[in-house]
Short mmCIF file of C-alpha atoms and ligand atoms in Angstrom, two decimals:
data_model
loop_
_atom_site.label_atom_id
_atom_site.label_comp_id
_atom_site.label_asym_id
_atom_site.label_seq_id
_atom_site.Cartn_x
_atom_site.Cartn_y
_atom_site.Cartn_z
CA MET A 1 34.24 -19.71 3.85
CA THR A 2 30.91 -19.83 5.58
CA TYR A 3 27.94 -21.32 3.76
CA ILE A 4 25.07 -19.00 2.87
CA ASN A 5 21.39 -19.86 2.53
CA ASP A 6 21.49 -20.80 -1.17
CA HIS A 7 17.74 -20.47 -1.47
CA TYR A 8 18.12 -16.67 -1.46
CA LEU A 9 19.88 -16.96 -4.82
CA LYS A 10 16.67 -18.35 -6.33
CA LEU A 11 14.83 -15.06 -5.71
CA THR A 12 14.18 -13.64 -9.14
CA ALA A 13 14.46 -9.90 -8.56
CA GLY A 14 14.70 -7.41 -5.73
CA TYR A 15 11.63 -7.16 -3.51
CA LEU A 16 9.02 -5.37 -5.65
CA PHE A 17 8.70 -2.11 -3.75
CA PRO A 18 12.41 -1.35 -3.33
CA GLU A 19 12.78 -2.12 -7.06
CA ILE A 20 10.11 0.46 -7.87
CA GLY A 21 11.77 2.88 -5.46
CA ARG A 22 15.08 2.37 -7.27
CA ARG A 23 13.55 3.19 -10.67
CA VAL A 24 11.72 6.24 -9.30
CA THR A 25 14.87 7.56 -7.62
CA ALA A 26 16.79 7.19 -10.90
CA PHE A 27 14.02 9.11 -12.69
CA CYS A 28 13.96 11.87 -10.06
CA ASP A 29 17.75 12.19 -10.18
CA ALA A 30 17.59 12.65 -13.94
CA ASN A 31 14.52 14.96 -13.73
CA PRO A 32 14.91 16.96 -10.52
CA ALA A 33 12.11 19.40 -11.45
CA ALA A 34 9.49 16.65 -11.91
CA ASN A 35 6.70 16.62 -9.33
CA VAL A 36 6.30 12.87 -8.99
CA ILE A 37 3.04 11.59 -7.44
CA ARG A 38 3.33 8.18 -5.80
CA LEU A 39 0.39 5.81 -5.99
CA GLY A 40 2.64 2.78 -5.85
CA ILE A 41 3.34 1.21 -2.47
CA GLY A 42 0.30 1.24 -0.20
CA ASP A 43 1.74 3.61 2.35
CA VAL A 44 -0.59 5.85 4.33
CA THR A 45 -0.33 9.63 4.12
CA GLU A 46 -2.85 10.93 6.67
CA PRO A 47 -1.75 11.70 10.25
CA LEU A 48 -2.61 9.46 13.19
CA ALA A 49 -6.06 9.90 14.75
CA PRO A 50 -6.16 12.39 17.66
CA ALA A 51 -7.34 9.61 20.03
CA VAL A 52 -4.23 7.59 19.12
CA ILE A 53 -1.89 10.53 19.62
CA GLN A 54 -3.44 11.33 22.98
CA ALA A 55 -3.10 7.74 24.18
CA MET A 56 0.52 7.54 23.00
CA HIS A 57 1.40 10.83 24.73
CA ALA A 58 -0.19 9.62 27.96
CA ALA A 59 1.74 6.34 27.72
CA VAL A 60 5.03 8.16 27.23
CA ASP A 61 4.25 10.27 30.31
CA GLU A 62 3.70 7.04 32.28
CA LEU A 63 7.14 5.86 31.23
CA ALA A 64 8.61 9.14 32.50
CA GLU A 65 7.67 8.31 36.12
CA ARG A 66 9.32 5.68 38.30
CA SER A 67 5.93 4.66 39.75
CA SER A 68 4.36 3.95 36.34
CA PHE A 69 7.46 2.97 34.36
CA ARG A 70 7.34 -0.36 32.50
CA GLY A 71 10.14 -2.47 31.10
CA TYR A 72 9.58 -5.62 29.06
CA GLY A 73 5.91 -6.18 28.38
CA PRO A 74 4.26 -9.55 27.74
CA GLU A 75 5.58 -10.91 24.43
CA GLN A 76 2.04 -11.71 23.29
CA GLY A 77 0.86 -8.14 23.91
CA TYR A 78 -0.77 -6.33 26.81
CA ASP A 79 -4.15 -7.63 27.94
CA PHE A 80 -5.78 -4.22 27.44
CA LEU A 81 -5.08 -4.47 23.70
CA ARG A 82 -5.74 -8.20 23.25
CA GLU A 83 -9.07 -7.87 25.06
CA ALA A 84 -10.12 -4.84 23.00
CA ILE A 85 -9.28 -6.70 19.78
CA ALA A 86 -11.15 -9.86 20.84
CA GLU A 87 -14.23 -7.90 21.84
CA HIS A 88 -14.49 -5.38 18.99
CA ASP A 89 -12.94 -7.15 16.00
CA TYR A 90 -14.33 -10.62 16.68
CA GLN A 91 -16.94 -11.14 19.40
CA ALA A 92 -18.93 -8.09 18.22
CA ARG A 93 -19.15 -9.74 14.78
CA GLY A 94 -20.22 -13.09 16.22
CA ALA A 95 -16.78 -14.68 15.72
CA LYS A 96 -15.42 -16.67 18.65
CA VAL A 97 -11.88 -15.48 19.29
CA ASP A 98 -10.51 -15.14 22.81
CA ALA A 99 -7.94 -12.59 23.93
CA ASP A 100 -5.35 -15.29 24.62
CA GLU A 101 -5.56 -16.45 20.99
CA ILE A 102 -4.27 -13.04 19.84
CA PHE A 103 -0.55 -12.38 19.42
CA VAL A 104 0.33 -8.69 19.08
CA SER A 105 3.31 -8.07 16.80
CA ASP A 106 5.09 -5.41 14.79
CA GLY A 107 3.55 -6.26 11.42
CA SER A 108 1.56 -8.65 9.29
CA LYS A 109 4.33 -8.77 6.73
CA CYS A 110 6.67 -10.07 9.43
CA ASP A 111 4.12 -12.50 10.84
CA SER A 112 3.06 -13.90 7.48
CA GLY A 113 6.74 -14.61 6.75
CA ASN A 114 7.70 -15.79 10.23
CA ILE A 115 4.78 -18.20 10.51
CA LEU A 116 6.74 -20.62 8.31
CA ASP A 117 9.04 -21.25 11.30
CA ILE A 118 6.41 -23.48 12.89
CA PHE A 119 5.51 -25.51 9.80
CA GLY A 120 7.37 -28.45 8.31
CA GLU A 121 9.53 -28.57 5.23
CA ASP A 122 7.40 -30.80 3.05
CA ASN A 123 4.11 -28.95 2.95
CA VAL A 124 2.51 -28.26 -0.43
CA ILE A 125 1.83 -24.54 -0.58
CA ALA A 126 -0.81 -22.74 -2.63
CA VAL A 127 -0.86 -19.05 -3.51
CA VAL A 128 -3.19 -17.00 -5.64
CA ASP A 129 -1.56 -15.40 -8.70
CA PRO A 130 -1.18 -12.36 -8.62
CA VAL A 131 -0.24 -12.31 -4.94
CA TYR A 132 1.38 -10.17 -2.24
CA PRO A 133 5.02 -11.11 -2.96
CA VAL A 134 5.94 -11.74 0.69
CA TYR A 135 4.06 -15.07 0.75
CA VAL A 136 6.07 -16.40 -2.18
CA ASP A 137 9.46 -14.90 -1.33
CA THR A 138 9.44 -16.16 2.27
CA ASN A 139 8.73 -19.68 1.02
CA VAL A 140 11.60 -19.38 -1.43
CA MET A 141 13.90 -18.20 1.39
CA ALA A 142 12.79 -21.13 3.55
CA GLY A 143 13.71 -23.58 0.80
CA HIS A 144 10.13 -24.65 0.09
CA THR A 145 10.40 -24.16 -3.68
CA GLY A 146 12.48 -25.01 -6.68
CA PRO A 147 13.96 -22.36 -8.95
CA ALA A 148 11.80 -19.86 -10.86
CA ASP A 149 10.79 -20.47 -14.48
CA ALA A 150 10.83 -17.84 -17.24
CA SER A 151 7.55 -16.35 -16.02
CA GLY A 152 8.90 -16.01 -12.48
CA ARG A 153 6.87 -18.89 -11.06
CA TYR A 154 8.71 -21.09 -8.57
CA GLY A 155 8.77 -24.85 -8.88
CA GLY A 156 6.82 -26.69 -6.21
CA LEU A 157 4.31 -23.92 -5.45
CA VAL A 158 0.69 -24.36 -6.51
CA TYR A 159 -0.47 -21.19 -8.26
CA LEU A 160 -4.18 -20.36 -8.42
CA PRO A 161 -4.69 -17.86 -11.26
CA VAL A 162 -7.05 -14.93 -10.85
CA THR A 163 -7.78 -12.69 -13.82
CA ALA A 164 -10.76 -10.78 -15.20
CA GLU A 165 -11.78 -14.05 -16.94
CA ASN A 166 -12.63 -15.71 -13.59
CA ASP A 167 -13.69 -12.47 -11.87
CA PHE A 168 -10.54 -12.74 -9.74
CA VAL A 169 -12.03 -15.68 -7.83
CA PRO A 170 -9.47 -18.50 -7.45
CA GLU A 171 -10.62 -22.04 -8.10
CA LEU A 172 -10.01 -24.57 -5.34
CA PRO A 173 -6.76 -26.45 -5.96
CA LYS A 174 -7.17 -29.57 -8.07
CA GLN A 175 -4.68 -31.36 -5.83
CA ARG A 176 -4.34 -31.58 -2.07
CA VAL A 177 -2.38 -28.68 -0.55
CA ASP A 178 -1.27 -28.15 3.06
CA LEU A 179 -0.99 -24.38 3.37
CA ILE A 180 -3.10 -21.85 1.47
CA TYR A 181 -2.49 -18.10 1.51
CA LEU A 182 -5.60 -16.00 1.04
CA CYS A 183 -5.78 -12.20 1.33
CA TYR A 184 -9.11 -10.35 1.44
CA PRO A 185 -9.83 -7.54 0.71
CA ASN A 186 -7.23 -8.53 -1.80
CA ASN A 187 -3.84 -7.04 -2.33
CA PRO A 188 -3.27 -6.36 -5.22
CA THR A 189 -6.64 -6.69 -7.03
CA GLY A 190 -8.82 -4.91 -4.46
CA VAL A 191 -11.57 -7.55 -4.76
CA VAL A 192 -13.33 -9.04 -1.73
CA ALA A 193 -14.31 -12.56 -0.67
CA THR A 194 -17.97 -13.36 -0.12
CA LYS A 195 -19.14 -15.58 2.71
CA GLU A 196 -19.91 -18.35 0.19
CA MET A 197 -16.41 -18.21 -1.19
CA LEU A 198 -14.79 -18.41 2.24
CA LYS A 199 -17.13 -21.28 3.16
CA ARG A 200 -15.82 -23.23 0.15
CA TRP A 201 -12.25 -22.64 1.33
CA VAL A 202 -13.01 -23.66 4.89
CA GLU A 203 -14.68 -26.84 3.64
CA TYR A 204 -11.74 -27.57 1.37
CA ALA A 205 -9.35 -27.14 4.32
CA GLN A 206 -11.50 -29.36 6.56
CA GLN A 207 -11.66 -32.10 3.94
CA ASN A 208 -7.95 -31.97 3.13
CA GLY A 209 -6.45 -31.30 6.56
CA SER A 210 -5.06 -27.99 5.26
CA ILE A 211 -4.42 -24.69 7.03
CA ILE A 212 -5.49 -21.34 5.55
CA LEU A 213 -3.22 -18.37 6.21
CA TYR A 214 -5.78 -15.58 5.98
CA ASP A 215 -4.42 -12.06 5.59
CA ALA A 216 -7.11 -9.54 6.51
CA ALA A 217 -4.84 -6.49 6.70
CA TYR A 218 -7.35 -4.44 4.67
CA GLU A 219 -10.58 -5.50 6.43
CA ALA A 220 -11.22 -1.95 7.71
CA PHE A 221 -11.96 -0.90 4.13
CA ILE A 222 -15.00 -3.19 3.87
CA THR A 223 -18.14 -1.09 3.66
CA ASP A 224 -20.50 -3.71 2.22
CA PRO A 225 -22.30 -5.30 5.21
CA ALA A 226 -22.58 -8.65 3.41
CA ILE A 227 -18.80 -9.11 3.19
CA PRO A 228 -17.10 -10.96 6.09
CA HIS A 229 -14.32 -9.07 7.88
CA SER A 230 -12.78 -12.19 9.35
CA ILE A 231 -12.48 -15.81 8.26
CA TYR A 232 -13.73 -16.73 11.75
CA GLU A 233 -17.17 -15.48 10.71
CA ILE A 234 -17.33 -18.80 8.85
CA ASP A 235 -18.32 -21.90 10.86
CA GLY A 236 -15.43 -24.30 11.30
CA ALA A 237 -12.72 -21.74 10.46
CA ARG A 238 -11.28 -21.96 13.97
CA GLU A 239 -10.08 -25.49 13.17
CA VAL A 240 -8.43 -24.56 9.86
CA ALA A 241 -7.29 -20.93 9.77
CA ILE A 242 -4.76 -18.45 11.09
CA GLU A 243 -5.65 -14.78 10.59
CA PHE A 244 -3.27 -11.84 10.20
CA ARG A 245 -4.47 -8.32 10.94
CA SER A 246 -2.68 -5.03 11.02
CA PHE A 247 -3.11 -1.49 12.30
CA SER A 248 -0.97 -0.25 9.38
CA LYS A 249 -3.73 0.56 6.94
CA THR A 250 -6.56 0.55 9.52
CA ALA A 251 -5.08 3.30 11.63
CA GLY A 252 -2.12 4.73 9.72
CA PHE A 253 0.49 2.64 11.59
CA THR A 254 2.79 1.79 8.67
CA GLY A 255 5.59 3.69 10.41
CA VAL A 256 4.39 3.13 13.98
CA ARG A 257 4.24 -0.69 13.59
CA CYS A 258 1.57 -2.77 15.29
CA ALA A 259 -0.37 -5.79 14.09
CA PHE A 260 -1.67 -9.09 15.40
CA THR A 261 -2.07 -12.71 14.48
CA VAL A 262 -4.87 -14.97 15.66
CA ILE A 263 -4.09 -18.63 16.35
CA PRO A 264 -7.22 -20.38 17.59
CA LYS A 265 -6.63 -23.07 20.20
CA ASP A 266 -8.68 -25.50 18.06
CA LEU A 267 -6.16 -25.38 15.21
CA LYS A 268 -3.97 -28.48 14.86
CA GLY A 269 -1.16 -29.77 12.69
CA LYS A 270 0.58 -33.12 12.64
CA THR A 271 4.04 -34.41 13.47
CA ARG A 272 6.11 -36.56 11.12
CA ASP A 273 5.03 -39.62 13.09
CA GLY A 274 1.37 -38.70 12.62
CA ARG A 275 0.43 -37.23 16.03
CA GLU A 276 -1.95 -34.26 16.10
CA VAL A 277 -0.59 -31.26 17.97
CA PRO A 278 -2.04 -27.80 18.61
CA ILE A 279 -0.45 -24.93 16.68
CA HIS A 280 -1.04 -22.25 19.36
CA PRO A 281 1.76 -23.35 21.73
CA LEU A 282 4.21 -23.56 18.84
CA TRP A 283 3.60 -19.95 17.81
CA ASN A 284 3.64 -18.88 21.44
CA ARG A 285 7.03 -20.53 21.85
CA ARG A 286 8.36 -18.95 18.68
CA HIS A 287 7.01 -15.52 19.63
CA CYS A 288 8.51 -15.65 23.14
CA THR A 289 11.88 -16.82 21.86
CA LYS A 290 12.30 -14.47 18.92
CA PHE A 291 10.21 -11.41 19.82
CA ASN A 292 10.06 -9.06 22.79
CA GLY A 293 6.71 -7.43 22.19
CA VAL A 294 5.52 -4.14 20.74
CA SER A 295 6.34 -1.00 22.71
CA TYR A 296 3.90 0.11 25.39
CA PRO A 297 3.07 3.55 23.88
CA VAL A 298 2.34 1.91 20.51
CA GLN A 299 0.01 -0.67 22.07
CA ARG A 300 -1.78 2.10 23.98
CA GLY A 301 -2.14 3.98 20.68
CA ALA A 302 -3.54 0.87 18.98
CA ALA A 303 -6.01 0.25 21.82
CA ALA A 304 -7.28 3.84 21.45
CA ILE A 305 -8.80 3.03 18.06
CA TYR A 306 -11.37 0.89 19.89
CA SER A 307 -12.65 3.84 21.97
CA PRO A 308 -15.80 5.54 20.61
CA GLU A 309 -13.83 8.63 19.48
CA GLY A 310 -10.98 6.52 18.11
CA ARG A 311 -13.38 4.37 16.07
CA GLN A 312 -15.05 7.43 14.61
CA GLN A 313 -11.76 9.13 13.73
CA VAL A 314 -10.28 6.04 12.12
CA ARG A 315 -13.48 5.46 10.13
CA GLU A 316 -13.26 9.00 8.75
CA THR A 317 -9.73 8.44 7.50
CA ILE A 318 -10.70 5.15 5.87
CA ALA A 319 -13.67 6.90 4.22
CA PHE A 320 -11.25 9.53 2.95
CA TYR A 321 -9.03 6.92 1.27
CA LEU A 322 -12.07 5.12 -0.13
CA ALA A 323 -13.25 8.41 -1.64
CA ASN A 324 -9.82 8.70 -3.30
CA ALA A 325 -10.26 5.18 -4.69
CA LYS A 326 -13.70 6.12 -6.05
CA LEU A 327 -12.25 9.19 -7.72
CA VAL A 328 -9.58 7.09 -9.43
CA ARG A 329 -12.07 4.40 -10.47
CA GLU A 330 -14.50 6.89 -11.95
CA ALA A 331 -11.91 8.99 -13.76
CA LEU A 332 -10.21 5.94 -15.31
CA THR A 333 -13.52 4.38 -16.31
CA LYS A 334 -14.41 7.62 -18.13
CA LEU A 335 -11.13 7.32 -20.00
CA GLY A 336 -12.17 3.87 -21.16
CA ILE A 337 -9.81 1.99 -18.85
CA GLN A 338 -11.16 -1.22 -17.34
CA VAL A 339 -10.87 -1.01 -13.54
CA TYR A 340 -11.49 -3.52 -10.75
CA GLY A 341 -11.47 -3.35 -6.95
CA GLY A 342 -11.22 -0.05 -5.11
CA VAL A 343 -14.72 -0.29 -3.58
CA ASN A 344 -14.09 -2.20 -0.35
CA ALA A 345 -10.34 -1.84 -0.66
CA PRO A 346 -7.72 0.89 -1.08
CA TYR A 347 -6.35 -0.60 -4.30
CA VAL A 348 -7.62 -0.08 -7.83
CA TRP A 349 -6.52 -2.77 -10.26
CA LEU A 350 -6.65 -1.89 -13.92
CA LYS A 351 -6.10 -3.46 -17.29
CA THR A 352 -3.20 -1.68 -18.96
CA PRO A 353 -4.46 0.32 -21.95
CA GLY A 354 -3.31 -0.63 -25.45
CA LYS A 355 -2.21 -4.08 -24.21
CA LEU A 356 1.01 -2.56 -22.83
CA SER A 357 3.00 -4.81 -20.56
CA SER A 358 2.80 -3.88 -16.87
CA TRP A 359 6.36 -2.50 -16.77
CA ASP A 360 5.94 -0.62 -20.08
CA PHE A 361 2.88 1.05 -18.63
CA PHE A 362 4.83 1.81 -15.45
CA ASP A 363 7.53 3.53 -17.55
CA LYS A 364 4.98 5.42 -19.66
CA LEU A 365 3.20 6.76 -16.56
CA LEU A 366 6.47 7.74 -14.91
CA GLN A 367 8.02 9.36 -17.98
CA GLU A 368 4.96 11.08 -19.41
CA ALA A 369 2.83 11.85 -16.35
CA HIS A 370 5.33 11.62 -13.48
CA LEU A 371 3.02 9.13 -11.78
CA VAL A 372 4.09 6.00 -9.92
CA GLY A 373 1.97 2.88 -9.68
CA THR A 374 2.77 -0.80 -9.27
CA PRO A 375 3.18 -3.12 -12.27
CA GLY A 376 0.81 -6.06 -11.99
CA SER A 377 3.47 -8.50 -13.16
CA GLY A 378 5.41 -7.70 -9.97
CA PHE A 379 2.69 -9.64 -8.13
CA GLY A 380 2.90 -12.72 -10.35
CA ALA A 381 2.66 -14.00 -13.91
CA CYS A 382 -1.12 -13.53 -14.01
CA GLY A 383 -0.67 -9.86 -13.07
CA GLU A 384 0.97 -9.22 -16.46
CA GLY A 385 -1.10 -6.69 -18.40
CA TYR A 386 -2.51 -5.25 -15.18
CA PHE A 387 -1.48 -2.36 -12.96
CA ARG A 388 -2.21 -1.33 -9.37
CA LEU A 389 -2.95 2.18 -8.12
CA SER A 390 -3.11 2.88 -4.41
CA ALA A 391 -5.63 5.31 -2.92
CA PHE A 392 -3.25 6.34 -0.15
CA ASN A 393 -2.48 9.96 -0.92
CA SER A 394 -3.75 13.49 -0.37
CA ARG A 395 -6.91 14.51 -2.22
CA ALA A 396 -4.98 17.18 -4.12
CA ASN A 397 -2.47 14.60 -5.37
CA VAL A 398 -5.16 12.13 -6.39
CA GLU A 399 -7.03 14.84 -8.29
CA GLU A 400 -3.83 15.90 -9.99
CA ALA A 401 -2.99 12.26 -10.78
CA VAL A 402 -6.28 11.68 -12.59
CA ARG A 403 -5.85 14.96 -14.54
CA ARG A 404 -2.45 13.71 -15.69
CA PHE A 405 -3.93 10.35 -16.66
CA ALA A 406 -6.45 12.15 -18.87
CA LYS A 407 -3.64 14.04 -20.61
CA ILE A 408 -1.66 10.98 -21.63
CA MET A 409 -4.50 8.60 -22.53
C1 LIG B 1 1.64 -2.84 -0.64
O1 LIG B 1 1.78 -1.77 -1.23
O2 LIG B 1 1.34 -3.89 -1.21
C2 LIG B 1 1.83 -2.84 0.83
O3 LIG B 1 2.06 -1.57 1.31
C3 LIG B 1 2.95 -3.67 1.20
C4 LIG B 1 2.92 -4.00 2.65
O4 LIG B 1 1.94 -3.76 3.36
O5 LIG B 1 3.92 -4.55 3.07
#
């Protein structure tokens, strides 16, 4: 028989969100009349912005004509999109990123997993705990860890705990690490990174020859002008960081699929025999070999969010979700529940009432209030005793959800 990748057998449970989906489906099958409100997975609910729709329609019309038809596009993305990203997301904020350092893709989840293709086997990897599970699971799949212990932590990974006790700010690793995953605004806790905090990380990476994998998929939710949107707003970050960005939450593209990854040309790694080599050509090679680009209508739709109307429309939708988050925060606080995040992020992180475990609270909410959230322990051992609520839903559902909370608390 053919050998399998044994590392997959180390994965402790199903991927978190399908596991939640499985439990919710079982509940709905047993209770068909229940009106279940989902504040679990961070999936958008509001329709695409009119500017996006218009651009996508126009692009489809172009494909309908021989004279304007397009086949394969550039693997790295069309220039019109890469240039718009470089100008509006980076140069306008004083961050030096050029269009040819941007790789358009079909998702940050995919990119943050696939990036491991270009790194060696023996790197020491640090993750914050709790953490977006993709960073951990993809390292397990790639054979970069030992088996999991009873708390679900994998041998070989360096975990940086964040809890209310340290204000959800991870300490720098006590040992040298090669790759560090950071996500801000944070999934799942909804907290943000200050400039000072990112400076400390950049300095750490400079001193230790490390690379930061910076996931900024939720940057569009930052409303506080003091909070950096990109790690490249920090001096020196070009030499030590890769940044992942996505149109999923920014522009409602979770189903449409478009994202990008920035690999600055200044970023270097080293070979086994100690030579320094640039990372950019490696990712370019990987991208061209394993990926054929995002479809033309989708890239036109993504570029439309940088037009004046597109920007305004997308901002309104983000403000709508942030108002949902505020509603949840305020209602739960009134009920005496300790909440975090949800100000510059679409996620509200809460301490489970009555010291319930994360999954017990999940079951209580589902059974008694027909509400779905995400158990904090699904994001890591330090998420135990916490719970995540997403602000992605209609206003009516969010209002109903907080009414139901009040009834069962
Ligand atoms: C989440 O709920 O954490 C996200 O929707 C997951 C994702 O973006 O893949």
